[in-house]
Amino acid sequence: MRPLLLQGHERPLTQIKYNRDGDLLMTVSKDKIANLWYSHNGEHIGCYVGHLGALWTVDCNKTSTLVITGAADNTARLWHAETGRMLHTWDLPTAVKRVEFSHDDQYVLMVTEERMGHKSGIYVFAIGISRPEQSDEPIVILRASGAKPTVAAWSYLDKFIVSGHEDGSLSLYDWRNEEVVQTAKAHDSIITDMQMWKDGTYFITSSRDMTARLFETATLEPMKIYKTDAPLNTATMTPTQDLVILGGGQAASEVTTTSSRQGKFESRFFHKIFEDEVGRSRGHFGPINTLAVQPDGKGFASGGEDGLVRVHHFDPEYFKFKYDY
Amino acid sequence: MSSATAQASKTNWADDVEDQEFPSMEVITNADGTKTVIENRLNEDGKRVRVTRKIQEKIVQEHVNRAVAERKQWAKFGQLRSDGTAKSSVATTIGEVVELRLSQYAAQMKQQEIEAAEQEKAAAVKSSKILCRVCRGEHFTAKCPYKDTMTSAEDILGGGAAAPAAEEAKAGGPNAYVPPHMRAGAKAFGAGGRAAGSLGAGDARGDGRRDENPTIRITNLSEDTLEADVNQLCRPFGPLARVFVATDRSTGYCKGFAFVSYYDHESAEKAIAKLNGHGFDNLILSADWANGGK
């Protein structure tokens, strides 16, 4: 496949996300800019300009009319997707590491950092799409009793919020009642990414302990483990073909022994069910920080430490792959 | 009249050349439906470049939902910097072809690749007479099983075996490289085997010539001793043929010793007599013959 190289950021990428229809790609980076692209040909549409610090996270609603970003300037901002106009700014005590619209777009969760005496928390705000003003009062603030949350996601029917923590544990919150329903020890090291399956019943997590794991949302029961030899920064699942894609750094042992050819950082493809590695896609000049799969499964995109976004469209051979068992 | 036409044709010819080489773009529609686009332009080095592209256009109809189609009409935004200039750094390019071969045997294949590479390396090492400095085995010193211990080659092999092993290493086979100081006929170390800067001349003469001159060795020099210091110190005893101060390559500090060659034997004798036990830069120097008793 011939990937499209999207050069729109001068600093490492922190998150990329497709919209639900898959025709738009949003990329955010530590260079304070959020970019919007057409995913089909990589054409740049516009920049959301206004944050004063490194952007950590981005999401958009199901109708692709609103974009929300979270940054290290202790704010989360709401944007009009089409024009780039800033609609609202939420001021938070610390940096915002993860934002996500709920499945029904009525709420947004924000995971804040732990810094300078402020405890980290998961804030839930209501989003009013029909009114211009947004509420600055969080509906609820979820505090973790143990290690700070690094990532979070909405479960099926927005019933729960699942969060992954710095010590590798997971928590399941009944957020309307501010209760912790379940915790589980999942990874041995910080959880770096969490991506939910489209119906919210299971999710994949990646961690610096060099594994990615699949968990059932309702029970936090581990279902699969994908073992690699490098600390992972991101993991995602393909909607078709039963594959998961993992991205991360480079195994320490490979640093000096591999050839000096550039572009050797790889996205690793594993079979979701058989936990076997089935392929790699190389090309990044630095560790891969974020991965996203096109919702129709026909392509994927990766954002790296090198500031580049690579948008891939799968070849026909990809769709012919079948795992023999 | 003929001259007038001759002149006219000269200028015409020059113009003609320019015109021919430089239509900037030509599009030719071919018979089979493809287009040939010929472009003449200047490339980065200022050279004229002619690029010919053969293009086949295919129209693909894609069915998308209405929202997606509407979004294709979105205007660009946020692309100007605060002072109104365009952001030049945003670009989309097509990357190199990347192969994604999915195979359930991918892990095994990778393992085999690694093993093959390792075997190749080991074979290469074996054939080039790599000898470990610690135990004289056929591996790199860093890979030696005895690397961490303080034993030397002799201890491991047991005294007698060390000497023949050393011999073998020296000979190294017919084509092995033998450093000059180990070649047959090399003068002993201390007779001044290295081409360091001498008294300003700074040239490297041939090996044999160096040091028929009487040479003394001065030790216990301080770290910041320079060649100039040693010059100054030794000059009173006679004209100096060569001065070599041993310095560490990476730090530049003096290693603590130096070799000084005089043109005549008496000067060297006097130098040894005076400098041995002489205090210099807070250290007591030792001075002796470089070759031991000449």
Coordinates of C-alpha atoms in Angstrom, one line a residue:
Chain A
M1 CA 0.0 0.0 0.0
R2 CA 1.1 3.5 -0.6
P3 CA 0.5 5.5 2.6
L4 CA -0.3 9.2 2.5
L5 CA 2.1 11.3 4.5
L6 CA 0.4 14.1 6.3
Q7 CA 2.8 16.7 7.3
G8 CA 1.0 19.2 9.5
H9 CA 2.6 19.0 12.8
E10 CA 6.0 20.1 14.0
R11 CA 6.0 18.1 17.2
P12 CA 5.1 14.5 18.1
L13 CA 1.6 13.4 17.5
T14 CA -0.5 12.6 20.6
Q15 CA -3.7 11.3 19.2
I16 CA -5.5 10.8 15.9
K17 CA -9.1 10.0 15.4
Y18 CA -11.5 9.3 12.6
N19 CA -15.0 10.6 12.7
R20 CA -17.8 8.0 12.7
D21 CA -18.3 8.2 8.9
G22 CA -14.6 7.7 8.4
D23 CA -14.2 10.6 5.9
L24 CA -12.5 12.9 8.3
L25 CA -9.3 12.5 10.3
M26 CA -8.4 14.7 13.2
T27 CA -4.8 14.8 14.4
V28 CA -3.5 16.6 17.5
S29 CA 0.1 17.1 18.6
K30 CA 2.3 18.7 21.1
D31 CA 2.6 21.7 18.8
K32 CA -0.7 23.1 20.1
I33 CA -2.4 22.6 16.8
A34 CA -5.3 20.3 16.0
N35 CA -5.6 19.5 12.3
L36 CA -8.5 18.3 10.2
W37 CA -8.0 16.2 7.1
Y38 CA -10.0 14.3 4.5
S39 CA -9.0 10.7 5.1
H40 CA -9.5 9.6 1.6
N41 CA -6.7 11.7 0.0
G42 CA -5.1 13.3 2.9
E43 CA -6.2 16.8 1.9
H44 CA -5.8 19.3 4.7
I45 CA -9.1 21.1 5.6
G46 CA -8.2 23.3 8.5
C47 CA -6.6 23.9 11.9
Y48 CA -8.2 24.5 15.2
V49 CA -6.1 27.2 16.6
G50 CA -6.4 28.5 20.1
H51 CA -4.8 26.2 22.7
L52 CA -1.9 27.5 24.6
G53 CA -0.3 24.2 25.4
A54 CA 0.5 20.8 24.0
L55 CA -2.7 19.0 22.8
W56 CA -3.1 15.6 24.3
T57 CA -6.5 14.4 23.0
V58 CA -9.3 14.9 20.5
D59 CA -12.7 13.6 19.8
C60 CA -15.7 14.5 17.6
N61 CA -19.4 13.8 17.9
K62 CA -21.2 11.3 15.8
T63 CA -22.6 13.9 13.3
S64 CA -19.1 15.5 12.9
T65 CA -20.3 18.9 13.9
L66 CA -18.4 19.4 17.1
V67 CA -14.7 18.7 17.9
I68 CA -13.4 18.7 21.4
T69 CA -9.7 18.9 22.4
G70 CA -7.9 18.6 25.7
A71 CA -4.5 20.2 26.3
A72 CA -1.7 20.8 28.7
D73 CA -2.9 24.4 29.1
N74 CA -5.4 23.0 31.6
T75 CA -8.3 23.6 29.3
A76 CA -10.6 21.6 27.1
R77 CA -12.1 23.4 24.2
L78 CA -15.1 22.8 22.0
W79 CA -14.9 23.7 18.3
H80 CA -17.3 24.1 15.5
A81 CA -16.0 21.3 13.2
E82 CA -16.7 23.0 9.9
T83 CA -15.5 26.5 10.5
G84 CA -12.9 26.0 13.3
R85 CA -14.6 28.5 15.5
M86 CA -14.0 28.0 19.2
L87 CA -17.3 27.5 20.9
H88 CA -16.4 27.0 24.5
T89 CA -13.5 26.6 26.9
W90 CA -13.6 24.5 30.0
D91 CA -11.0 25.5 32.6
L92 CA -9.7 22.6 34.7
P93 CA -7.3 22.4 37.5
T94 CA -4.7 20.5 35.6
A95 CA -3.9 19.2 32.1
V96 CA -6.5 17.3 30.2
K97 CA -5.2 13.9 29.0
R98 CA -8.2 12.3 27.4
V99 CA -11.6 13.5 26.2
E100 CA -14.4 11.4 24.8
F101 CA -17.9 12.1 23.7
S102 CA -20.4 9.6 25.1
H103 CA -22.2 7.3 22.6
D104 CA -25.2 9.5 22.6
D105 CA -23.1 12.7 22.4
Q106 CA -24.9 14.1 25.4
Y107 CA -21.9 14.0 27.7
V108 CA -18.2 14.3 27.5
L109 CA -15.6 12.8 29.8
M110 CA -12.3 14.4 30.6
V111 CA -9.4 12.8 32.3
T112 CA -7.2 15.3 34.1
E113 CA -3.6 15.0 35.2
E114 CA -2.4 14.8 38.8
R115 CA -0.1 17.8 39.5
M116 CA 0.9 20.2 42.1
G117 CA -1.4 19.0 44.8
H118 CA -4.4 18.6 42.5
K119 CA -5.6 15.1 42.4
S120 CA -6.5 13.7 39.0
G121 CA -10.1 13.1 38.2
I122 CA -12.5 12.1 35.5
Y123 CA -14.9 15.0 34.8
V124 CA -18.2 14.5 33.1
F125 CA -19.8 17.5 31.5
A126 CA -23.1 17.8 29.7
I127 CA -23.0 18.9 26.1
G128 CA -25.8 20.9 24.8
I129 CA -25.8 20.9 21.1
S130 CA -28.9 23.0 20.6
R131 CA -27.8 25.8 22.9
P132 CA -24.8 28.1 22.4
E133 CA -23.7 28.1 26.0
Q134 CA -22.1 25.0 27.5
S135 CA -22.2 24.2 31.2
D136 CA -19.1 24.8 33.2
E137 CA -20.4 22.7 36.1
P138 CA -19.3 19.1 35.8
I139 CA -22.1 16.6 36.4
V140 CA -19.8 14.5 38.4
I141 CA -16.1 14.2 39.2
L142 CA -14.8 10.7 39.6
R143 CA -11.7 10.4 41.8
A144 CA -9.6 7.3 41.9
S145 CA -8.5 5.9 45.2
G146 CA -5.3 4.5 44.0
A147 CA -3.1 5.4 41.0
K148 CA -4.2 8.2 38.8
P149 CA -6.2 7.4 35.7
T150 CA -4.4 7.9 32.4
V151 CA -7.1 6.9 29.9
A152 CA -10.9 6.4 30.0
A153 CA -13.8 5.4 27.8
W154 CA -17.5 5.1 27.8
S155 CA -19.0 1.6 28.0
Y156 CA -22.0 0.3 26.1
L157 CA -25.1 2.5 26.5
D158 CA -22.9 5.0 28.4
K159 CA -23.8 2.9 31.5
F160 CA -20.2 2.9 32.8
I161 CA -17.0 4.7 32.4
V162 CA -13.9 2.5 32.3
S163 CA -10.5 4.0 33.2
G164 CA -7.0 2.7 32.9
H165 CA -4.5 3.8 35.5
E166 CA -0.8 4.6 35.9
D167 CA -0.1 1.4 37.8
G168 CA -1.8 -0.8 35.2
S169 CA -5.1 -1.3 36.9
L170 CA -8.6 -0.7 35.5
S171 CA -11.6 0.7 37.2
L172 CA -15.3 0.5 36.2
Y173 CA -17.4 3.4 37.4
D174 CA -21.1 3.7 37.6
W175 CA -20.7 7.4 37.0
R176 CA -24.3 8.5 37.6
N177 CA -24.0 7.2 41.1
E178 CA -20.3 8.1 41.5
E179 CA -19.6 4.5 42.5
V180 CA -16.7 2.2 41.7
V181 CA -18.3 -1.0 40.5
Q182 CA -15.1 -2.9 39.8
T183 CA -11.4 -2.7 39.8
A184 CA -8.9 -5.1 38.3
K185 CA -5.2 -5.5 38.0
A186 CA -4.6 -5.5 34.3
H187 CA -1.1 -4.6 33.3
D188 CA 2.3 -4.4 35.0
S189 CA 3.0 -0.9 33.9
I190 CA 1.2 2.3 33.0
I191 CA -1.7 1.9 30.6
T192 CA -1.0 4.1 27.6
D193 CA -4.1 3.7 25.5
M194 CA -7.6 2.3 25.6
Q195 CA -9.9 1.9 22.6
M196 CA -13.4 0.6 22.9
W197 CA -15.1 -1.7 20.5
K198 CA -17.8 0.1 18.6
D199 CA -20.6 -1.4 20.7
G200 CA -18.8 -0.8 23.9
T201 CA -18.8 -4.3 25.2
Y202 CA -15.1 -4.9 25.2
F203 CA -12.0 -2.9 24.8
I204 CA -8.3 -3.1 24.2
T205 CA -5.6 -1.6 26.3
S206 CA -1.9 -1.0 25.6
S207 CA 0.8 -0.6 28.2
R208 CA 4.5 0.0 28.6
D209 CA 4.8 -3.6 29.9
M210 CA 5.1 -4.6 26.3
T211 CA 1.6 -6.2 26.1
A212 CA -1.8 -5.2 24.9
R213 CA -4.8 -6.9 26.4
L214 CA -8.5 -7.3 25.6
F215 CA -11.1 -7.0 28.4
E216 CA -14.8 -7.4 28.8
T217 CA -16.3 -4.1 29.9
A218 CA -19.0 -5.3 32.2
T219 CA -16.7 -7.5 34.3
L220 CA -13.2 -6.3 33.5
E221 CA -12.3 -9.9 32.8
P222 CA -9.2 -10.4 30.7
M223 CA -9.9 -12.1 27.4
K224 CA -6.8 -11.9 25.3
I225 CA -3.1 -10.9 25.7
Y226 CA -0.9 -9.8 22.8
K227 CA 2.8 -10.0 23.7
T228 CA 5.4 -7.9 22.0
D229 CA 9.0 -7.0 22.6
A230 CA 8.6 -3.2 22.8
P231 CA 6.7 -0.9 25.1
L232 CA 3.4 -0.1 23.5
N233 CA 1.9 3.4 23.2
T234 CA -1.3 2.6 21.5
A235 CA -3.6 -0.2 20.4
T236 CA -6.7 -0.4 18.2
M237 CA -9.0 -3.0 16.7
T238 CA -10.1 -3.4 13.1
P239 CA -13.8 -3.6 12.6
T240 CA -13.4 -6.4 10.1
Q241 CA -10.8 -9.2 9.7
D242 CA -10.5 -9.8 13.5
L243 CA -7.2 -8.0 13.8
V244 CA -5.7 -5.7 16.3
I245 CA -3.0 -3.2 15.5
L246 CA -0.4 -2.2 18.1
G247 CA 2.1 0.6 18.0
G248 CA 4.9 1.6 20.3
G249 CA 8.6 2.2 20.6
Q250 CA 11.5 0.0 19.8
A251 CA 12.7 -3.0 21.7
A252 CA 15.8 -2.0 23.6
S253 CA 17.8 -4.9 22.1
E254 CA 17.1 -3.7 18.6
V255 CA 18.5 -0.2 19.1
T256 CA 22.0 -0.9 18.1
T257 CA 21.9 -4.2 16.2
T258 CA 19.4 -3.3 13.4
S259 CA 20.7 -1.5 10.4
S260 CA 20.8 2.2 10.2
R261 CA 18.1 2.3 7.6
Q262 CA 15.5 4.8 8.7
G263 CA 11.8 4.3 8.9
K264 CA 12.0 1.1 11.0
F265 CA 9.4 1.8 13.6
E266 CA 6.5 -0.6 13.0
S267 CA 2.8 -1.0 13.6
R268 CA 2.3 -4.6 14.5
F269 CA -0.7 -6.6 13.4
F270 CA -2.0 -9.4 15.6
H271 CA -4.9 -11.7 15.1
K272 CA -7.5 -10.7 17.7
I273 CA -8.6 -14.1 18.6
F274 CA -5.5 -16.3 18.2
E275 CA -3.2 -13.7 19.7
D276 CA -0.6 -14.4 17.0
E277 CA 1.5 -11.7 15.3
V278 CA 0.6 -11.7 11.6
G279 CA 2.4 -8.8 10.1
R280 CA 4.1 -5.5 10.5
S281 CA 3.9 -2.2 8.7
R282 CA 7.0 0.0 8.9
G283 CA 7.7 3.5 7.9
H284 CA 7.8 5.8 10.9
F285 CA 11.0 7.5 11.9
G286 CA 10.1 7.5 15.5
P287 CA 8.0 5.6 18.0
I288 CA 4.3 5.3 17.0
N289 CA 2.2 7.2 19.5
T290 CA -1.3 6.7 18.2
L291 CA -3.2 4.5 15.9
A292 CA -6.7 4.7 14.5
V293 CA -8.6 2.4 12.2
Q294 CA -11.0 3.7 9.6
P295 CA -14.5 2.8 10.8
D296 CA -15.2 0.8 7.6
G297 CA -12.1 -1.2 8.1
K298 CA -10.6 -0.2 4.8
G299 CA -7.6 1.6 6.1
F300 CA -5.7 2.8 9.2
A301 CA -3.7 5.8 10.2
S302 CA -0.7 6.1 12.5
G303 CA 0.8 9.1 14.2
G304 CA 4.3 9.1 15.4
E305 CA 6.9 10.8 17.5
D306 CA 8.4 12.1 14.3
G307 CA 5.4 14.5 13.7
L308 CA 4.1 12.6 10.7
V309 CA 0.8 11.0 10.2
R310 CA 0.7 8.1 7.8
V311 CA -2.7 7.2 6.3
H312 CA -2.9 3.7 4.8
H313 CA -5.5 2.2 2.6
F314 CA -5.3 -1.6 2.6
D315 CA -4.5 -3.5 -0.5
P316 CA -6.9 -6.2 -1.7
E317 CA -4.5 -8.9 -0.3
Y318 CA -5.3 -7.6 3.2
F319 CA -8.9 -8.6 2.8
K320 CA -8.1 -12.1 1.5
F321 CA -6.1 -13.0 4.6
K322 CA -7.6 -15.8 6.5
Y323 CA -6.1 -17.5 9.6
D324 CA -6.0 -21.3 9.3
Y325 CA -7.1 -23.3 12.2
Chain B
M1 CA 21.6 42.1 -48.3
S2 CA 23.0 38.7 -47.7
S3 CA 24.7 39.9 -44.6
A4 CA 21.4 41.4 -43.4
T5 CA 19.6 38.1 -43.8
A6 CA 22.6 36.2 -42.3
Q7 CA 22.3 38.4 -39.2
A8 CA 18.5 38.0 -39.1
S9 CA 18.8 34.3 -39.3
K10 CA 21.4 34.2 -36.5
T11 CA 19.0 35.9 -34.1
N12 CA 16.2 33.8 -35.3
W13 CA 18.1 30.6 -34.6
A14 CA 18.9 31.7 -31.0
D15 CA 15.3 32.5 -30.4
D16 CA 14.2 29.2 -31.9
V17 CA 16.2 27.2 -29.5
E18 CA 14.7 29.0 -26.5
D19 CA 11.2 28.5 -27.8
Q20 CA 11.6 24.9 -28.6
E21 CA 13.0 23.9 -25.2
F22 CA 10.6 25.9 -23.2
P23 CA 7.0 25.6 -23.6
S24 CA 6.1 25.0 -20.0
M25 CA 3.4 22.4 -20.4
E26 CA 2.0 20.4 -23.3
V27 CA -0.9 18.0 -23.1
I28 CA -1.3 15.4 -25.9
T29 CA -4.3 13.1 -26.0
N30 CA -3.2 9.7 -27.3
A31 CA -5.2 7.4 -29.4
D32 CA -5.9 4.8 -26.7
G33 CA -7.4 7.3 -24.3
T34 CA -4.3 8.1 -22.2
K35 CA -2.9 11.6 -21.9
T36 CA 0.8 12.5 -22.3
V37 CA 1.8 15.6 -20.3
I38 CA 5.2 17.0 -21.2
E39 CA 6.6 19.6 -18.8
N40 CA 9.7 21.6 -19.3
R41 CA 11.0 23.3 -16.2
L42 CA 14.1 24.3 -14.2
N43 CA 15.0 21.9 -11.5
E44 CA 16.7 22.8 -8.2
D45 CA 20.2 23.1 -9.8
G46 CA 18.9 25.5 -12.4
K47 CA 19.1 22.8 -15.1
R48 CA 16.4 22.5 -17.7
V49 CA 14.4 19.3 -17.1
R50 CA 11.9 17.7 -19.4
V51 CA 9.3 15.5 -17.6
T52 CA 7.1 13.3 -19.6
R53 CA 4.1 11.7 -17.9
K54 CA 1.7 9.2 -19.3
I55 CA -1.6 9.4 -17.5
Q56 CA -4.6 7.2 -17.6
E57 CA -7.6 8.7 -16.1
K58 CA -10.3 6.5 -14.6
I59 CA -13.5 7.9 -13.1
V60 CA -14.6 6.0 -10.0
Q61 CA -18.1 6.4 -8.7
E62 CA -18.3 6.3 -5.0
H63 CA -21.6 6.1 -3.1
V64 CA -21.4 8.0 0.2
N65 CA -24.0 9.1 2.5
R66 CA -25.3 12.6 2.2
A67 CA -23.4 14.0 5.2
V68 CA -20.1 12.8 3.8
A69 CA -20.9 14.4 0.4
E70 CA -21.8 17.7 2.1
R71 CA -18.5 17.7 4.0
K72 CA -16.6 17.5 0.8
Q73 CA -17.7 21.1 0.2
W74 CA -16.3 22.4 3.4
A75 CA -14.2 25.6 3.1
K76 CA -10.7 25.6 4.4
F77 CA -10.2 27.3 7.7
G78 CA -7.5 28.2 10.2
Q79 CA -4.8 28.0 7.6
L80 CA -3.4 31.5 8.0
R81 CA -1.0 32.4 10.7
S82 CA -1.9 35.4 12.9
D83 CA -0.1 37.8 10.6
G84 CA -2.0 36.6 7.6
T85 CA 0.8 34.6 5.9
A86 CA 0.0 31.1 4.8
K87 CA 1.2 28.2 6.8
S88 CA 3.7 26.7 4.4
S89 CA 4.5 23.7 6.5
V90 CA 1.3 21.8 5.9
A91 CA 1.7 19.3 3.1
T92 CA 0.4 15.9 2.0
T93 CA 2.7 13.6 0.1
I94 CA 2.5 10.1 -1.1
G95 CA 4.9 7.9 0.7
E96 CA 6.9 5.0 -0.5
V97 CA 5.3 1.6 -1.0
V98 CA 4.9 -0.3 2.2
E99 CA 4.3 -4.0 2.1
L100 CA 1.9 -5.4 4.6
R101 CA 2.1 -9.1 4.3
L102 CA -0.2 -10.8 6.7
S103 CA 0.7 -14.3 7.5
Q104 CA 0.1 -16.4 10.5
Y105 CA 3.7 -17.6 10.3
A106 CA 5.0 -14.1 10.6
A107 CA 6.5 -14.6 14.1
Q108 CA 8.2 -17.8 13.0
M109 CA 9.6 -16.1 9.9
K110 CA 11.0 -13.3 11.9
Q111 CA 12.6 -15.8 14.3
Q112 CA 14.2 -17.6 11.4
E113 CA 15.5 -14.3 10.0
I114 CA 17.1 -13.4 13.2
E115 CA 18.7 -16.8 13.5
A116 CA 20.0 -16.7 9.9
A117 CA 21.5 -13.3 10.6
E118 CA 23.2 -14.5 13.7
Q119 CA 24.6 -17.5 11.9
E120 CA 26.0 -15.3 9.2
K121 CA 27.7 -13.1 11.8
A122 CA 29.2 -16.1 13.5
A123 CA 30.5 -17.5 10.2
A124 CA 32.0 -14.1 9.3
V125 CA 33.7 -14.0 12.7
K126 CA 35.1 -17.4 12.4
S127 CA 36.7 -16.9 9.0
S128 CA 38.5 -13.8 9.9
K129 CA 40.7 -15.0 12.7
I130 CA 39.0 -13.0 15.4
L131 CA 40.8 -13.9 18.7
C132 CA 39.5 -13.0 22.0
R133 CA 42.0 -11.0 24.1
V134 CA 41.0 -12.8 27.3
C135 CA 41.0 -16.4 26.4
R136 CA 42.3 -16.6 22.8
G137 CA 39.1 -18.2 21.7
E138 CA 37.5 -17.6 18.3
H139 CA 35.1 -14.9 19.4
F140 CA 35.0 -11.3 20.1
T141 CA 36.4 -10.2 23.4
A142 CA 33.0 -8.8 24.3
K143 CA 31.4 -12.1 23.8
C144 CA 33.9 -14.1 25.8
P145 CA 32.5 -16.4 28.4
Y146 CA 35.3 -15.3 30.7
K147 CA 34.8 -11.7 30.1
D148 CA 33.8 -10.8 33.6
T149 CA 36.7 -12.4 35.4
M150 CA 40.1 -10.9 35.9
T151 CA 41.9 -13.9 34.4
S152 CA 44.3 -13.3 31.6
A153 CA 45.0 -15.6 28.7
E154 CA 47.9 -17.3 30.5
D155 CA 45.9 -18.3 33.5
I156 CA 43.2 -19.8 31.4
L157 CA 45.3 -21.8 29.1
G158 CA 48.0 -22.6 31.6
G159 CA 51.4 -20.8 31.1
G160 CA 53.0 -22.8 28.3
A161 CA 50.1 -22.7 25.9
A162 CA 50.1 -18.9 26.0
A163 CA 53.4 -18.4 24.2
P164 CA 52.6 -20.6 21.1
A165 CA 49.2 -19.0 21.0
A166 CA 50.8 -15.6 21.0
E167 CA 53.1 -16.7 18.2
E168 CA 50.1 -17.9 16.2
A169 CA 48.4 -14.6 16.7
K170 CA 51.5 -12.8 15.5
A171 CA 51.9 -14.7 12.3
G172 CA 48.2 -14.5 11.8
G173 CA 48.3 -16.4 8.5
P174 CA 49.8 -15.2 5.3
N175 CA 47.6 -12.2 4.8
A176 CA 46.9 -11.0 8.3
Y177 CA 47.9 -7.5 9.2
V178 CA 51.0 -7.2 11.4
P179 CA 51.5 -3.9 13.1
P180 CA 54.8 -2.2 12.5
H181 CA 56.2 -2.7 15.9
M182 CA 55.7 -6.4 15.7
R183 CA 57.2 -6.9 12.3
A184 CA 60.5 -8.5 11.7
G185 CA 63.2 -6.0 12.0
A186 CA 61.2 -3.5 14.0
K187 CA 63.2 -1.6 16.6
A188 CA 62.3 -2.1 20.2
F189 CA 59.8 0.2 21.8
G190 CA 61.4 3.2 23.4
A191 CA 63.7 3.6 20.4
G192 CA 60.9 6.0 19.4
G193 CA 58.5 4.1 17.3
R194 CA 55.8 6.7 16.7
A195 CA 55.6 9.7 14.4
A196 CA 54.7 12.4 16.8
G197 CA 55.5 16.0 16.3
S198 CA 59.1 16.8 16.7
L199 CA 60.6 20.2 17.2
G200 CA 58.3 22.0 14.9
A201 CA 59.1 20.0 11.9
G202 CA 56.1 17.8 12.4
D203 CA 56.7 15.4 9.6
A204 CA 56.7 11.7 9.7
R205 CA 59.8 10.2 8.4
G206 CA 60.4 6.5 7.6
D207 CA 60.5 4.0 10.4
G208 CA 64.1 2.9 10.3
R209 CA 65.6 6.4 10.5
R210 CA 64.1 7.4 13.8
D211 CA 66.3 7.2 16.6
E212 CA 69.8 6.5 16.0
N213 CA 69.8 9.6 18.1
P214 CA 70.4 9.0 21.8
T215 CA 67.0 9.1 23.5
I216 CA 66.0 9.5 27.1
R217 CA 62.7 8.8 28.7
I218 CA 61.3 11.2 31.3
T219 CA 58.5 9.9 33.6
N220 CA 56.2 11.3 36.3
L221 CA 55.3 14.3 34.3
S222 CA 52.2 16.2 35.4
E223 CA 49.0 16.0 33.5
D224 CA 49.2 19.5 31.9
T225 CA 52.7 19.1 30.7
L226 CA 53.0 20.2 27.1
E227 CA 55.6 19.6 24.5
A228 CA 56.7 23.2 24.9
D229 CA 57.4 22.6 28.6
V230 CA 59.5 19.5 27.9
N231 CA 61.4 21.5 25.2
Q232 CA 62.2 24.2 27.6
L233 CA 63.2 21.7 30.3
C234 CA 65.6 19.7 28.1
R235 CA 67.0 22.4 25.8
P236 CA 69.8 23.5 28.2
F237 CA 71.6 20.2 27.8
G238 CA 72.0 20.4 24.1
P239 CA 70.1 20.7 20.8
L240 CA 67.0 18.5 20.6
A241 CA 66.5 16.1 17.7
R242 CA 63.0 15.0 18.7
V243 CA 60.6 15.5 21.5
F244 CA 57.6 13.3 22.0
V245 CA 55.1 13.8 24.9
A246 CA 52.6 11.0 25.3
T247 CA 49.1 12.4 25.4
D248 CA 45.7 10.8 25.8
R249 CA 43.8 11.2 22.5
S250 CA 40.4 11.9 23.9
T251 CA 41.2 14.2 26.8
G252 CA 44.4 15.8 25.6
Y253 CA 46.1 15.4 29.0
C254 CA 49.7 14.2 29.2
K255 CA 49.9 10.5 30.1
G256 CA 52.9 11.2 32.3
F257 CA 55.9 10.3 30.2
A258 CA 57.9 11.7 27.3
F259 CA 60.8 10.7 25.0
V260 CA 63.5 13.2 24.2
S261 CA 66.2 12.6 21.6
Y262 CA 69.4 14.6 21.5
Y263 CA 71.9 14.7 18.6
D264 CA 74.8 13.7 20.8
H265 CA 75.3 11.3 23.6
E266 CA 76.9 13.8 26.1
S267 CA 73.8 16.0 26.0
A268 CA 71.6 13.0 26.8
E269 CA 73.9 12.0 29.6
K270 CA 73.8 15.4 31.1
A271 CA 70.1 15.6 30.8
I272 CA 69.6 12.3 32.6
A273 CA 72.0 13.3 35.4
K274 CA 70.2 16.6 35.9
L275 CA 66.6 15.7 35.3
N276 CA 66.5 12.5 37.3
G277 CA 65.1 13.6 40.7
H278 CA 64.4 17.1 39.3
G279 CA 61.4 18.8 40.7
F280 CA 59.0 20.0 38.0
D281 CA 55.4 21.2 38.4
N282 CA 55.2 19.7 41.9
L283 CA 56.4 16.3 40.8
I284 CA 59.7 14.6 41.0
L285 CA 60.8 13.5 37.6
S286 CA 62.6 10.3 36.7
A287 CA 64.9 10.3 33.7
D288 CA 66.5 7.3 32.2
W289 CA 67.7 5.9 28.9
A290 CA 64.8 5.0 26.6
N291 CA 66.3 1.7 25.4
G292 CA 67.7 0.6 28.8
G293 CA 71.4 1.2 29.3
K294 CA 72.6 2.7 26.1

